[in-house]
PDB file of N, CA and C in Angstrom:
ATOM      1  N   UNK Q   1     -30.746 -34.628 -12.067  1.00  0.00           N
ATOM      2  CA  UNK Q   1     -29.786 -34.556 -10.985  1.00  0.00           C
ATOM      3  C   UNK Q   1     -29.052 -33.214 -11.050  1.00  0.00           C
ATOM      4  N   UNK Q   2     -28.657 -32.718  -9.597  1.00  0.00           N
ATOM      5  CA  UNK Q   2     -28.087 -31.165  -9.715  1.00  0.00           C
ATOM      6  C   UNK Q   2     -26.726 -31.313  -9.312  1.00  0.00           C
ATOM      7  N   UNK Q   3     -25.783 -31.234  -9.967  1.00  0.00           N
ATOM      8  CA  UNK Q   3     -24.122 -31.239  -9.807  1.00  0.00           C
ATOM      9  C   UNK Q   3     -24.165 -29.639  -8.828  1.00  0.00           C
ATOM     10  N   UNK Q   4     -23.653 -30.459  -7.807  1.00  0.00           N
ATOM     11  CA  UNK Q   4     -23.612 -29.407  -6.755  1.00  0.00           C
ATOM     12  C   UNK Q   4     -22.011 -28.592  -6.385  1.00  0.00           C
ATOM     13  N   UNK Q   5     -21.485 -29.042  -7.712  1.00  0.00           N
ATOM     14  CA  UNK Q   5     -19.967 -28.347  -7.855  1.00  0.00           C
ATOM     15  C   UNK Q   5     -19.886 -27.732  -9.161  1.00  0.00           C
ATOM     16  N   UNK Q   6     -19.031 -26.500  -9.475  1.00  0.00           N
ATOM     17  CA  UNK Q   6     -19.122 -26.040 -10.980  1.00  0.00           C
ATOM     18  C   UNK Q   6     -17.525 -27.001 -11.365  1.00  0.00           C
ATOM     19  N   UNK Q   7     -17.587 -27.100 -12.064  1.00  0.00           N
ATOM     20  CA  UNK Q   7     -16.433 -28.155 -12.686  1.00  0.00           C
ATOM     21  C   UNK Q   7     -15.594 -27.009 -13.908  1.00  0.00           C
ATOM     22  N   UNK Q   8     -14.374 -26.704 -13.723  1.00  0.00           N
ATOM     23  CA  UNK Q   8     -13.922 -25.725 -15.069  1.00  0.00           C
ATOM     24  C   UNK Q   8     -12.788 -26.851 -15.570  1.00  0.00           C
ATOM     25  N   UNK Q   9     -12.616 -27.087 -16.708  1.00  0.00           N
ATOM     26  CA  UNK Q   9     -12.014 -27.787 -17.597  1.00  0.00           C
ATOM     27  C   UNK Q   9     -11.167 -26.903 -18.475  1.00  0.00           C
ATOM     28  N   UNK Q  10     -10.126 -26.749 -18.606  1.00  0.00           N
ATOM     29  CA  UNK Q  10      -9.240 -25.828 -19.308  1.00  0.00           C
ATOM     30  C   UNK Q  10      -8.268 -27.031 -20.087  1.00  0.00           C
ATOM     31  N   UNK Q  11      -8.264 -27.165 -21.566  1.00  0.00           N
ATOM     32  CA  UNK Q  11      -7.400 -27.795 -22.157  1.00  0.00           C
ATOM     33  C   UNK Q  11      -6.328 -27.193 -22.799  1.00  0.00           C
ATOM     34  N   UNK Q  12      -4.907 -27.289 -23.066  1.00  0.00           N
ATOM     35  CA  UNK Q  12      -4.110 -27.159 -23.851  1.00  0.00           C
ATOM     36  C   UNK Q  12      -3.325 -27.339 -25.067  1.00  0.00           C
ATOM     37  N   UNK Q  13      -2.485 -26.734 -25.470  1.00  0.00           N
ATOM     38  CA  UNK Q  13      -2.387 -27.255 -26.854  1.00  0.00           C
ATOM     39  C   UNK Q  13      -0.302 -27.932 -25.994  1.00  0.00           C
ATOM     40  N   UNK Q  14       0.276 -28.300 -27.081  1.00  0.00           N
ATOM     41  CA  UNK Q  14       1.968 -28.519 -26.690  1.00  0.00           C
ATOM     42  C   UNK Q  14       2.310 -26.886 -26.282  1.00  0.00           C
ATOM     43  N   UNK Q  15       2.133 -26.008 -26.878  1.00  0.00           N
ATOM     44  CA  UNK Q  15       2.882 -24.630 -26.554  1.00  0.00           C
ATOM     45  C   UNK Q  15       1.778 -24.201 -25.167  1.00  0.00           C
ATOM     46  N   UNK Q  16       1.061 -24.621 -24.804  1.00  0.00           N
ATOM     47  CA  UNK Q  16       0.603 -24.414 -23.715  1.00  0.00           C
ATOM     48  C   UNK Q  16      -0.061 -23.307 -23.582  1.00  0.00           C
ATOM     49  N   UNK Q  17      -0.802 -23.042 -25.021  1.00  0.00           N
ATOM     50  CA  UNK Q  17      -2.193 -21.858 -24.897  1.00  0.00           C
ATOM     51  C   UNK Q  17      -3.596 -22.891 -24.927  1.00  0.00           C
ATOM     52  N   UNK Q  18      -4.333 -22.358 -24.409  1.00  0.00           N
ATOM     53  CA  UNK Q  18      -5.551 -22.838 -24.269  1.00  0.00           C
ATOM     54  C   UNK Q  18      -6.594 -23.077 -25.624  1.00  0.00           C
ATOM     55  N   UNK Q  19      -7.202 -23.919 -25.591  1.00  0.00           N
ATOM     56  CA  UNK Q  19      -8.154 -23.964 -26.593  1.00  0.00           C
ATOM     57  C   UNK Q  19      -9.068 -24.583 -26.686  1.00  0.00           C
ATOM     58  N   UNK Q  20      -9.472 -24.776 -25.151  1.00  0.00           N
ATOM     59  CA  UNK Q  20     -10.793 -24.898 -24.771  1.00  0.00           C
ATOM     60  C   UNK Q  20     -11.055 -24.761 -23.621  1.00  0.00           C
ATOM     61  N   UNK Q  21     -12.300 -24.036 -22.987  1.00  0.00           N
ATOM     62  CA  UNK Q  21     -12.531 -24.000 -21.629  1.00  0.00           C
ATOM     63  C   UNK Q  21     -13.723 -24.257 -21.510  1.00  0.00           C
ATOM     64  N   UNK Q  22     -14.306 -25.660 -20.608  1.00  0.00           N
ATOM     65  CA  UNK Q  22     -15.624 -26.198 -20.300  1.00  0.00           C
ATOM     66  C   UNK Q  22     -16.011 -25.538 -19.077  1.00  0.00           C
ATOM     67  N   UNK Q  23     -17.467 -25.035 -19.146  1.00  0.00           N
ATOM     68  CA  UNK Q  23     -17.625 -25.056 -17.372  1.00  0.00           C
ATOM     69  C   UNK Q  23     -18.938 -26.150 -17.020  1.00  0.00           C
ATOM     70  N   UNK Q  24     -19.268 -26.718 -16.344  1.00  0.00           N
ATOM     71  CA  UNK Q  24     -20.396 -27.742 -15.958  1.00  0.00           C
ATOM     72  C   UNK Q  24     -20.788 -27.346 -14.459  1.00  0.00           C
ATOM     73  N   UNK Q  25     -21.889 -27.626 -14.245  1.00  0.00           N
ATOM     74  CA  UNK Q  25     -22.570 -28.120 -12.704  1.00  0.00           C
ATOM     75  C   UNK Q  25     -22.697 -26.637 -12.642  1.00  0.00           C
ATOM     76  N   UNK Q  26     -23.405 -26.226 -10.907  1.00  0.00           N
ATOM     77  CA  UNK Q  26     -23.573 -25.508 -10.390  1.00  0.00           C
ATOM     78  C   UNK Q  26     -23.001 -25.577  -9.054  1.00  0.00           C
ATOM     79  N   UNK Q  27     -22.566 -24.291  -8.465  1.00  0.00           N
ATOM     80  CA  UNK Q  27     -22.428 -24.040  -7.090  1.00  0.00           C
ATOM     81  C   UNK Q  27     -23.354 -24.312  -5.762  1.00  0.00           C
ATOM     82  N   UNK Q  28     -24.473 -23.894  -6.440  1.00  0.00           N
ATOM     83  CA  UNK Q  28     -25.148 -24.431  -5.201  1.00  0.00           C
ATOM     84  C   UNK Q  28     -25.143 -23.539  -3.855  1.00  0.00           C
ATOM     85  N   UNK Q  29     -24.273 -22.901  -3.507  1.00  0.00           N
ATOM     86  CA  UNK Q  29     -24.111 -21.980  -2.685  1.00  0.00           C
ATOM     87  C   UNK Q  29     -25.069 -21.039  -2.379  1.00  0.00           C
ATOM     88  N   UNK Q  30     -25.875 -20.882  -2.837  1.00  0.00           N
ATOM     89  CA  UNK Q  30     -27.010 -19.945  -2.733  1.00  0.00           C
ATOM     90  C   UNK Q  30     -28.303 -20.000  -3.486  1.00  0.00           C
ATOM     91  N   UNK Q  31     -29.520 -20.037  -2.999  1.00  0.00           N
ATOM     92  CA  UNK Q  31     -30.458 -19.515  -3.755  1.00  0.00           C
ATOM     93  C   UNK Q  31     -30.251 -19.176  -5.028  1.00  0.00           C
ATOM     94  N   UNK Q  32     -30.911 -19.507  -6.290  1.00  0.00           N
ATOM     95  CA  UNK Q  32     -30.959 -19.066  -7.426  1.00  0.00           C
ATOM     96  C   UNK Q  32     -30.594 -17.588  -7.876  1.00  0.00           C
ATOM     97  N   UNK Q  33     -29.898 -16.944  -8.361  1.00  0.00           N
ATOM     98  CA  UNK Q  33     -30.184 -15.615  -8.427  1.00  0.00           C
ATOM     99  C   UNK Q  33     -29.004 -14.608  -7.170  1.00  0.00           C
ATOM    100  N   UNK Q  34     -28.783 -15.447  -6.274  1.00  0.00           N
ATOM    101  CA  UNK Q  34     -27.983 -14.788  -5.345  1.00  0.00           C
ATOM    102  C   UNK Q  34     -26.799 -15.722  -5.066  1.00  0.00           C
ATOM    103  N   UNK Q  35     -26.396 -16.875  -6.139  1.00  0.00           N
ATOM    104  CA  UNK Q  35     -25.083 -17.636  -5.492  1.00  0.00           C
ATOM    105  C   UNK Q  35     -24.177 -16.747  -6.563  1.00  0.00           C
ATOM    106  N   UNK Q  36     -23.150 -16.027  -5.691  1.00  0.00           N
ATOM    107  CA  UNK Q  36     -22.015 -15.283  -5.840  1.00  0.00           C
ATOM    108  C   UNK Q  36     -21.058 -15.884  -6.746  1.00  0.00           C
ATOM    109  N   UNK Q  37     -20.741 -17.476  -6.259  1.00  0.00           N
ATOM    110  CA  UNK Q  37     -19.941 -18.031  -6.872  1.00  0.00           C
ATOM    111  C   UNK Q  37     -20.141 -18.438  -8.405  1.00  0.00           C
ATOM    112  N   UNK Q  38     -21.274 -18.687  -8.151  1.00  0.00           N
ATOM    113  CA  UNK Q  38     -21.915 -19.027  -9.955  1.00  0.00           C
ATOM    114  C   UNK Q  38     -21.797 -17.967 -10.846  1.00  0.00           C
ATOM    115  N   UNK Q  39     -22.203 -16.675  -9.943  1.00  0.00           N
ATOM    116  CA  UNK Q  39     -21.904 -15.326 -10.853  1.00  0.00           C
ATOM    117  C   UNK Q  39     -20.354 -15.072 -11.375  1.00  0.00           C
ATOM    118  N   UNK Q  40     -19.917 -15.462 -10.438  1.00  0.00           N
ATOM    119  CA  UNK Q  40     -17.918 -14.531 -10.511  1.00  0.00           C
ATOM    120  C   UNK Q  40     -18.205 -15.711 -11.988  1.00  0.00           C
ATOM    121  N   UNK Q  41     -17.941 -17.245 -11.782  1.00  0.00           N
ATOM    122  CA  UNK Q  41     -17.625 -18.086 -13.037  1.00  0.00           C
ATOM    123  C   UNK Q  41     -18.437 -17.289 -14.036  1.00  0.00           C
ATOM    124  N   UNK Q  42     -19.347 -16.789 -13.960  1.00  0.00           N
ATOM    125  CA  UNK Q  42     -19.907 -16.429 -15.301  1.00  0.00           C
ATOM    126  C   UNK Q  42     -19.450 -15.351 -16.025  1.00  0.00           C
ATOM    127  N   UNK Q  43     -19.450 -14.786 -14.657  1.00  0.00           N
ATOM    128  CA  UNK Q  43     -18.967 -13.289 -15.436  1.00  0.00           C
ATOM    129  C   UNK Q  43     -17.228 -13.482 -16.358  1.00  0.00           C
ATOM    130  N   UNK Q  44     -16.280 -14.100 -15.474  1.00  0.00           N
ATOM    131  CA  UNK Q  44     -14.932 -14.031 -16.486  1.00  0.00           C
ATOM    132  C   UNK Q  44     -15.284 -15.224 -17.607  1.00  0.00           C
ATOM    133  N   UNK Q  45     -16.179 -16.009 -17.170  1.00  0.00           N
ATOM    134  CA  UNK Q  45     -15.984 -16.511 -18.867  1.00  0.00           C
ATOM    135  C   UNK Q  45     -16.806 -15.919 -19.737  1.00  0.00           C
ATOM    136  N   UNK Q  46     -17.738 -15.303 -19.471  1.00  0.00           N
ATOM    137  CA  UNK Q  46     -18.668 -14.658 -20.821  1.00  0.00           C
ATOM    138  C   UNK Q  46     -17.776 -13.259 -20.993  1.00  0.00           C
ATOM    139  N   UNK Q  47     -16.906 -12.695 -19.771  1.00  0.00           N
ATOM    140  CA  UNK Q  47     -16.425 -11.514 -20.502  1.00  0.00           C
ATOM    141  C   UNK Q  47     -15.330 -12.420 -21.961  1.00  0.00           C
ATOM    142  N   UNK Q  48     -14.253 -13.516 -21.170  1.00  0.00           N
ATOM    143  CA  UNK Q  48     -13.275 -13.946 -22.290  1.00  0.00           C
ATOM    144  C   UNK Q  48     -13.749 -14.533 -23.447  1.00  0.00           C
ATOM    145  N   UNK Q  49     -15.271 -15.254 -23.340  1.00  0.00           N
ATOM    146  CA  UNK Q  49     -15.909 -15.325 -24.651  1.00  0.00           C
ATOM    147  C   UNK Q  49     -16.000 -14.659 -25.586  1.00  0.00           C
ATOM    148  N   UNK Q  50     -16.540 -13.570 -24.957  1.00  0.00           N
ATOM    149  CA  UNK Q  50     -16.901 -12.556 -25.801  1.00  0.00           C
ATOM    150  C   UNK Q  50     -15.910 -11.914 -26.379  1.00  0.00           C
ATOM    151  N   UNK Q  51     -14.687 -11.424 -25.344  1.00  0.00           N
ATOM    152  CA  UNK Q  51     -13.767 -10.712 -26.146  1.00  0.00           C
ATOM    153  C   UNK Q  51     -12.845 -11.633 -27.357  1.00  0.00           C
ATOM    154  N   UNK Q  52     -13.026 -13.078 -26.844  1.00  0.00           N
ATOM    155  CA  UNK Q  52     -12.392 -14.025 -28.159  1.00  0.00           C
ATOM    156  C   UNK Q  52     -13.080 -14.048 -29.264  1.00  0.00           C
ATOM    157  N   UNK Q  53     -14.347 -14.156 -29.189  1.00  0.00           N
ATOM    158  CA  UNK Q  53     -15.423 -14.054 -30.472  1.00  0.00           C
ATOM    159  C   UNK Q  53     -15.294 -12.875 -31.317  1.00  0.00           C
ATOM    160  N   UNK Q  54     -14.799 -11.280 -30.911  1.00  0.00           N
ATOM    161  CA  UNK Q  54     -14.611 -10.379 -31.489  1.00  0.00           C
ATOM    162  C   UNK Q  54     -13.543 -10.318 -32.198  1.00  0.00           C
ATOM    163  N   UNK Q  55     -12.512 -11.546 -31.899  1.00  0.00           N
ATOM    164  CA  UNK Q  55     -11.115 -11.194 -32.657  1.00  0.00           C
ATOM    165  C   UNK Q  55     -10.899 -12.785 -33.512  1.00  0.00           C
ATOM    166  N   UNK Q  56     -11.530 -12.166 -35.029  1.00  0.00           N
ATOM    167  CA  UNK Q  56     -11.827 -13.573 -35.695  1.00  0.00           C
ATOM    168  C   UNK Q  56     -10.797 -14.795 -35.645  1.00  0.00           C
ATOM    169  N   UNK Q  57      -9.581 -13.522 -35.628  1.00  0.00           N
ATOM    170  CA  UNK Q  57      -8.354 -14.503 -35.957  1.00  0.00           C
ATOM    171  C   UNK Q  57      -7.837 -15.996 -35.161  1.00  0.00           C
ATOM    172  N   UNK Q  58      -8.916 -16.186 -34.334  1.00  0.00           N
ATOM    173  CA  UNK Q  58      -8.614 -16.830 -33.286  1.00  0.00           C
ATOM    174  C   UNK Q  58     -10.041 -17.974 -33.563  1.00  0.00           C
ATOM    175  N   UNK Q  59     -10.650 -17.756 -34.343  1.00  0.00           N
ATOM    176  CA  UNK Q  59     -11.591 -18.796 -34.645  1.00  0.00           C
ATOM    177  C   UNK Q  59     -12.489 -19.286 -33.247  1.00  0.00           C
ATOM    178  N   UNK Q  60     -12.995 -18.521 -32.591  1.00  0.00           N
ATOM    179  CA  UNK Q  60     -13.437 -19.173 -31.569  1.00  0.00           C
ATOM    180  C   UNK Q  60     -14.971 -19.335 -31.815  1.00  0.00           C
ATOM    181  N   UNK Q  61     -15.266 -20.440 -30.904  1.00  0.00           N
ATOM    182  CA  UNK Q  61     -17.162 -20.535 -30.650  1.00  0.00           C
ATOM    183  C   UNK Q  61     -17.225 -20.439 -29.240  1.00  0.00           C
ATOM    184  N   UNK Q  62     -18.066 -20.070 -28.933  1.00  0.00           N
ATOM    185  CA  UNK Q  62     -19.113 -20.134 -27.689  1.00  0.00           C
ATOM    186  C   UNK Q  62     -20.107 -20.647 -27.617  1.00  0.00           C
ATOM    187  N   UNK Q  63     -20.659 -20.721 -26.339  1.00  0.00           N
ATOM    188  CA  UNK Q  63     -21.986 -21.526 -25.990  1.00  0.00           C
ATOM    189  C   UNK Q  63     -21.876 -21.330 -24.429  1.00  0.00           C
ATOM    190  N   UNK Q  64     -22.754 -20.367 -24.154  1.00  0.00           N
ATOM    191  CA  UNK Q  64     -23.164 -20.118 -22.847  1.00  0.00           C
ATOM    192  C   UNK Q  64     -24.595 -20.517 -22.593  1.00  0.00           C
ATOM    193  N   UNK Q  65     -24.661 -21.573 -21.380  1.00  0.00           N
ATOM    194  CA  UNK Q  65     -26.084 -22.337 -20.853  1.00  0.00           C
ATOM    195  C   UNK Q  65     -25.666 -21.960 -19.619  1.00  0.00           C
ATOM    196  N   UNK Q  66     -26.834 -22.193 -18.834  1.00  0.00           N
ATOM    197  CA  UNK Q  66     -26.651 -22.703 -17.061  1.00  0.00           C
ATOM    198  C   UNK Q  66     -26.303 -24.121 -16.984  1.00  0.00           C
ATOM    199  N   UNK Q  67     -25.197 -23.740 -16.406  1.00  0.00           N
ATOM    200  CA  UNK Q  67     -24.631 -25.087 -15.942  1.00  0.00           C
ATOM    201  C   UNK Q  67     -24.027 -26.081 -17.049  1.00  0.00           C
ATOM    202  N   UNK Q  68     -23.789 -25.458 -17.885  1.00  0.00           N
ATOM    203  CA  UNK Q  68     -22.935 -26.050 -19.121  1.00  0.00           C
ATOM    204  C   UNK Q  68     -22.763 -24.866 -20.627  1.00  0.00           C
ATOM    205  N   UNK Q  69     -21.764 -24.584 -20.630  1.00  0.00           N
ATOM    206  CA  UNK Q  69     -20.786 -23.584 -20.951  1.00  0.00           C
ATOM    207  C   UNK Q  69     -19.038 -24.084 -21.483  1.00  0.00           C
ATOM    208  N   UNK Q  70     -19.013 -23.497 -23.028  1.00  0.00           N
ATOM    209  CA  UNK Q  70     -18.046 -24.180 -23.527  1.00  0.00           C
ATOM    210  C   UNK Q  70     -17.628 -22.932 -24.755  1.00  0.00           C
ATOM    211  N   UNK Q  71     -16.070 -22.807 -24.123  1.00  0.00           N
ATOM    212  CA  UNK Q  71     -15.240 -21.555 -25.181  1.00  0.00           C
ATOM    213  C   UNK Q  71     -14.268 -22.852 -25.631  1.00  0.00           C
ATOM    214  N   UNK Q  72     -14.445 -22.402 -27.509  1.00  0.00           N
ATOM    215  CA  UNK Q  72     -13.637 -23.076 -27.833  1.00  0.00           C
ATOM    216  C   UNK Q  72     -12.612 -22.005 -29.150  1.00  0.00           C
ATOM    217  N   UNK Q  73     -11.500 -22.789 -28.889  1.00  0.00           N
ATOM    218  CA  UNK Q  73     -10.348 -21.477 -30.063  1.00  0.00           C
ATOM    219  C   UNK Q  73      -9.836 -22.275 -30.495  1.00  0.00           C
ATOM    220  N   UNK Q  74     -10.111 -22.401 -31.822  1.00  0.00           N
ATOM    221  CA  UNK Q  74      -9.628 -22.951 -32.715  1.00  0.00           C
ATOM    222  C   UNK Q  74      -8.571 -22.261 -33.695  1.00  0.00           C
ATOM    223  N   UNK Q  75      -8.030 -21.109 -33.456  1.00  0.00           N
ATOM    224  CA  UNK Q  75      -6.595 -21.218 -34.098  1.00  0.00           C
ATOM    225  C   UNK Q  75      -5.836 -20.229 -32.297  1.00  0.00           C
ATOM    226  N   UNK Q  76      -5.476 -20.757 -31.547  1.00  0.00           N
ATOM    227  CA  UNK Q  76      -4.794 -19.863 -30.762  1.00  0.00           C
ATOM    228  C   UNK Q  76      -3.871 -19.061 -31.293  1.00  0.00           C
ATOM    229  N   UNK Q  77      -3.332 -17.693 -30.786  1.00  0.00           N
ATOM    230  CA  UNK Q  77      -3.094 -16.707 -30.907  1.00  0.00           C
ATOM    231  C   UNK Q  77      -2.103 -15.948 -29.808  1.00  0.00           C
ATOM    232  N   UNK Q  78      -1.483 -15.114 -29.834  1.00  0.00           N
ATOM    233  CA  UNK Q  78      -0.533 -14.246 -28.673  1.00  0.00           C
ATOM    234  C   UNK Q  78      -1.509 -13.698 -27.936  1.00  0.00           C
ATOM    235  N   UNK Q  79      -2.525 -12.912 -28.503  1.00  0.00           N
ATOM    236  CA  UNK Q  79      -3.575 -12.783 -27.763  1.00  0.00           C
ATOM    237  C   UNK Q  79      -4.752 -13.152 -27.555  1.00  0.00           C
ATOM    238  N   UNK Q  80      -4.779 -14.178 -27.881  1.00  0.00           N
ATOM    239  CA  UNK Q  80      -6.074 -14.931 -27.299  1.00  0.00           C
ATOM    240  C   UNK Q  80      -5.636 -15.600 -25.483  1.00  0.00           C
ATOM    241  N   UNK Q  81      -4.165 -16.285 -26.014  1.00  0.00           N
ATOM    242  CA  UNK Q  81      -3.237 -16.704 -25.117  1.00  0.00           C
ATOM    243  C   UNK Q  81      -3.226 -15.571 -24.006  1.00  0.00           C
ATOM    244  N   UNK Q  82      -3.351 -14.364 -23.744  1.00  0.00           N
ATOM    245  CA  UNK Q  82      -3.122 -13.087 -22.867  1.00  0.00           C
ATOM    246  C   UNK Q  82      -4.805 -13.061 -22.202  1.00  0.00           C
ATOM    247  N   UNK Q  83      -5.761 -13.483 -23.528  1.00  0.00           N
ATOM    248  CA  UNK Q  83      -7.061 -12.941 -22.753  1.00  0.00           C
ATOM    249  C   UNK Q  83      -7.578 -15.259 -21.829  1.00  0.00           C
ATOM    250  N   UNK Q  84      -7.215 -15.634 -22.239  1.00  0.00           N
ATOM    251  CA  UNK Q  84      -7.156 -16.785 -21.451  1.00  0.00           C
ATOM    252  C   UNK Q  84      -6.700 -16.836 -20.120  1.00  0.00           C
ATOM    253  N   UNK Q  85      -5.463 -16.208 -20.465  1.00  0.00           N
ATOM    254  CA  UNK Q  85      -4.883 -16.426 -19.008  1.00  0.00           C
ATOM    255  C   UNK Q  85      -5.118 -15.395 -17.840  1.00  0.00           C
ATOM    256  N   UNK Q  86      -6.455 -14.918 -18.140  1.00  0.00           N
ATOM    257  CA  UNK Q  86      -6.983 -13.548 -17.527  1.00  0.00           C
ATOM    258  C   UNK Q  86      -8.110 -14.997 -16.821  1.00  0.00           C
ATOM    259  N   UNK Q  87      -8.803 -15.452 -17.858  1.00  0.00           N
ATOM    260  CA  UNK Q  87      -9.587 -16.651 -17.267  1.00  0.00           C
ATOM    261  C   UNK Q  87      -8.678 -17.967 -15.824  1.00  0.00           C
ATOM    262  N   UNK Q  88      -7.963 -18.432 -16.874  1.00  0.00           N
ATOM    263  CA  UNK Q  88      -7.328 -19.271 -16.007  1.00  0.00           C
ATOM    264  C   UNK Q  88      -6.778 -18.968 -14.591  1.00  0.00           C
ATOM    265  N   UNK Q  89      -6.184 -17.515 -14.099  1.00  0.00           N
ATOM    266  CA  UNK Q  89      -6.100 -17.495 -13.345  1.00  0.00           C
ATOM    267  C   UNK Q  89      -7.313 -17.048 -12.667  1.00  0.00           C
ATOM    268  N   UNK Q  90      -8.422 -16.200 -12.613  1.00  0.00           N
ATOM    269  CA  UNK Q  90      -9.789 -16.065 -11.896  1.00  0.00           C
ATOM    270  C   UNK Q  90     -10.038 -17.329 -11.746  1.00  0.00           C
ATOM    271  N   UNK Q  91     -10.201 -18.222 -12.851  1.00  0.00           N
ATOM    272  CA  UNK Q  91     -10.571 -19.766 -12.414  1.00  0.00           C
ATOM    273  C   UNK Q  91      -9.382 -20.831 -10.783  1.00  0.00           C
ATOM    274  N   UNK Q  92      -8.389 -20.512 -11.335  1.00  0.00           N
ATOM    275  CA  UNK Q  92      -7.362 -20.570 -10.079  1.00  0.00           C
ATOM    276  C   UNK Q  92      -7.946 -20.102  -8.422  1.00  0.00           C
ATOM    277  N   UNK Q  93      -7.910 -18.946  -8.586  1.00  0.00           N
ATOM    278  CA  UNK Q  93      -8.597 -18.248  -7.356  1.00  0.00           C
ATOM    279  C   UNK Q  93      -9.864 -18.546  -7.243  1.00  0.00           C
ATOM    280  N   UNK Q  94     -10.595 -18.498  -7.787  1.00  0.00           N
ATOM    281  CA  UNK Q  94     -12.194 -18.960  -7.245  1.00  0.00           C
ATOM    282  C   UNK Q  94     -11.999 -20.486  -6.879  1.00  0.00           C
ATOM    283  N   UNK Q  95     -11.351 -21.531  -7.075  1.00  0.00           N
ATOM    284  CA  UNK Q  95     -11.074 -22.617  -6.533  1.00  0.00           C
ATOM    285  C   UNK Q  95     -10.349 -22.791  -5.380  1.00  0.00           C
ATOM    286  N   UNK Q  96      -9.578 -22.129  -5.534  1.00  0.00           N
ATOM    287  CA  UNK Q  96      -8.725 -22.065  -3.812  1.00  0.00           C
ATOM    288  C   UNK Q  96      -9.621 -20.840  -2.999  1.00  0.00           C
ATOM    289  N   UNK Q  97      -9.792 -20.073  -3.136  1.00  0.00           N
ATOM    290  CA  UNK Q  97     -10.912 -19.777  -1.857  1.00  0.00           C
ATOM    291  C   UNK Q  97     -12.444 -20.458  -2.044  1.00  0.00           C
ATOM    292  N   UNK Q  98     -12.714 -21.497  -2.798  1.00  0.00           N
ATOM    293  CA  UNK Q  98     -14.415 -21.814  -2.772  1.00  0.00           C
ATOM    294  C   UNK Q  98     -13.907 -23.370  -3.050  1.00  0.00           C
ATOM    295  N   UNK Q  99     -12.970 -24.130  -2.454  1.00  0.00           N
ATOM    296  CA  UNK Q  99     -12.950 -25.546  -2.949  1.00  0.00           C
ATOM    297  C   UNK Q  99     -14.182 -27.012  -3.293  1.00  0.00           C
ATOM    298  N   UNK Q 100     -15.233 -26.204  -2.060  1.00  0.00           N
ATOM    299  CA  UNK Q 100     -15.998 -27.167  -1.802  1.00  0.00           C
ATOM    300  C   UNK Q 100     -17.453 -26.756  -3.355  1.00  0.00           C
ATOM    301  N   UNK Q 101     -17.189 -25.524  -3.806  1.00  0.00           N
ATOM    302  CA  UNK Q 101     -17.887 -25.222  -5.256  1.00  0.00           C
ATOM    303  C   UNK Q 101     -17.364 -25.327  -6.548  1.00  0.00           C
ATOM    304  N   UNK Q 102     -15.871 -25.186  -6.566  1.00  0.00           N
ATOM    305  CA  UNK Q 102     -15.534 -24.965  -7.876  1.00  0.00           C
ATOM    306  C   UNK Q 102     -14.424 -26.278  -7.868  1.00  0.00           C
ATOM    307  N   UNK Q 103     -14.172 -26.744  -8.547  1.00  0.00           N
ATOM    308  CA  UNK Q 103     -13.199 -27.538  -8.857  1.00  0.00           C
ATOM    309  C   UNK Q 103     -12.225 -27.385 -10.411  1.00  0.00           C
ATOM    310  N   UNK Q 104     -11.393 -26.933 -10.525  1.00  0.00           N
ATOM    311  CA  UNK Q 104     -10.227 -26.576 -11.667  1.00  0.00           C
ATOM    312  C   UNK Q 104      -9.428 -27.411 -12.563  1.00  0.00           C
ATOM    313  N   UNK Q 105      -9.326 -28.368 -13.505  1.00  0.00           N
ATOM    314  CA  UNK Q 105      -8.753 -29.319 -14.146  1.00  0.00           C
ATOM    315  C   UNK Q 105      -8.247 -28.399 -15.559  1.00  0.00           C
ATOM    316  N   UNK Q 106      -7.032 -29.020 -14.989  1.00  0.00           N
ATOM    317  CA  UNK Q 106      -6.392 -28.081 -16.485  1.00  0.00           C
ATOM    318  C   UNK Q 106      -5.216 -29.405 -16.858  1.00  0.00           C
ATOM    319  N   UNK Q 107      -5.425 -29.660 -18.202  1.00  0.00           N
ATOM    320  CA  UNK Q 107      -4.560 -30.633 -18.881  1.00  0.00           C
ATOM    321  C   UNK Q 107      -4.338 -30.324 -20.032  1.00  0.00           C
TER     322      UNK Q 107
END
């Protein structure tokens, strides 16, 4: 079955830095290879992956698939907290202009 919405999951800790961000499903919006929307999600989370994975102090893992994708930080940080919220809000905006592709859950 093809989840015809990308689903982003952003969890929190009490101080309200992130320390985990799921993405699931697909957009659907386009042809393989040319849906825009699938790209933008990819691109800010593999850039914030990546730049979390470089800064040990922050203990993070990754796991980038199609259509299932999962940053996890296991000791949050001042700046891990700065490069998150570079995510969270792109994730914000790609949901309010693409509602019917992306859907945003943050708890």
């Amino acid at each position: 079955m093809v989840i015809t919405m990308i689903l982003i999951t952003i969890d929190k800790d009490l101080m309200q830095n992130i320390n985990r961000i799921e993405v699931t499903g697909h957009a659907n919006s386009a042809e393989y290879g040319k849906d825009i929307i699938c790209a933008s999600v990819s691109v800010i989370l593999q850039t914030v992956g990546y730049m979390l994975e470089e800064r040990e102090d922050a203990l993070t893992s990754v796991k980038f698939a199609p259509g299932d994708s999962l940053v996890e930080i296991g000791n949050p940080t001042r700046e891990s907290h700065l490069i998150t919220s570079v995510f969270e809000y792109g994730a914000k905006q790609l949901s309010e202009q693409f509602p019917d592709y992306v859907n945003l859950k943050v708890s």
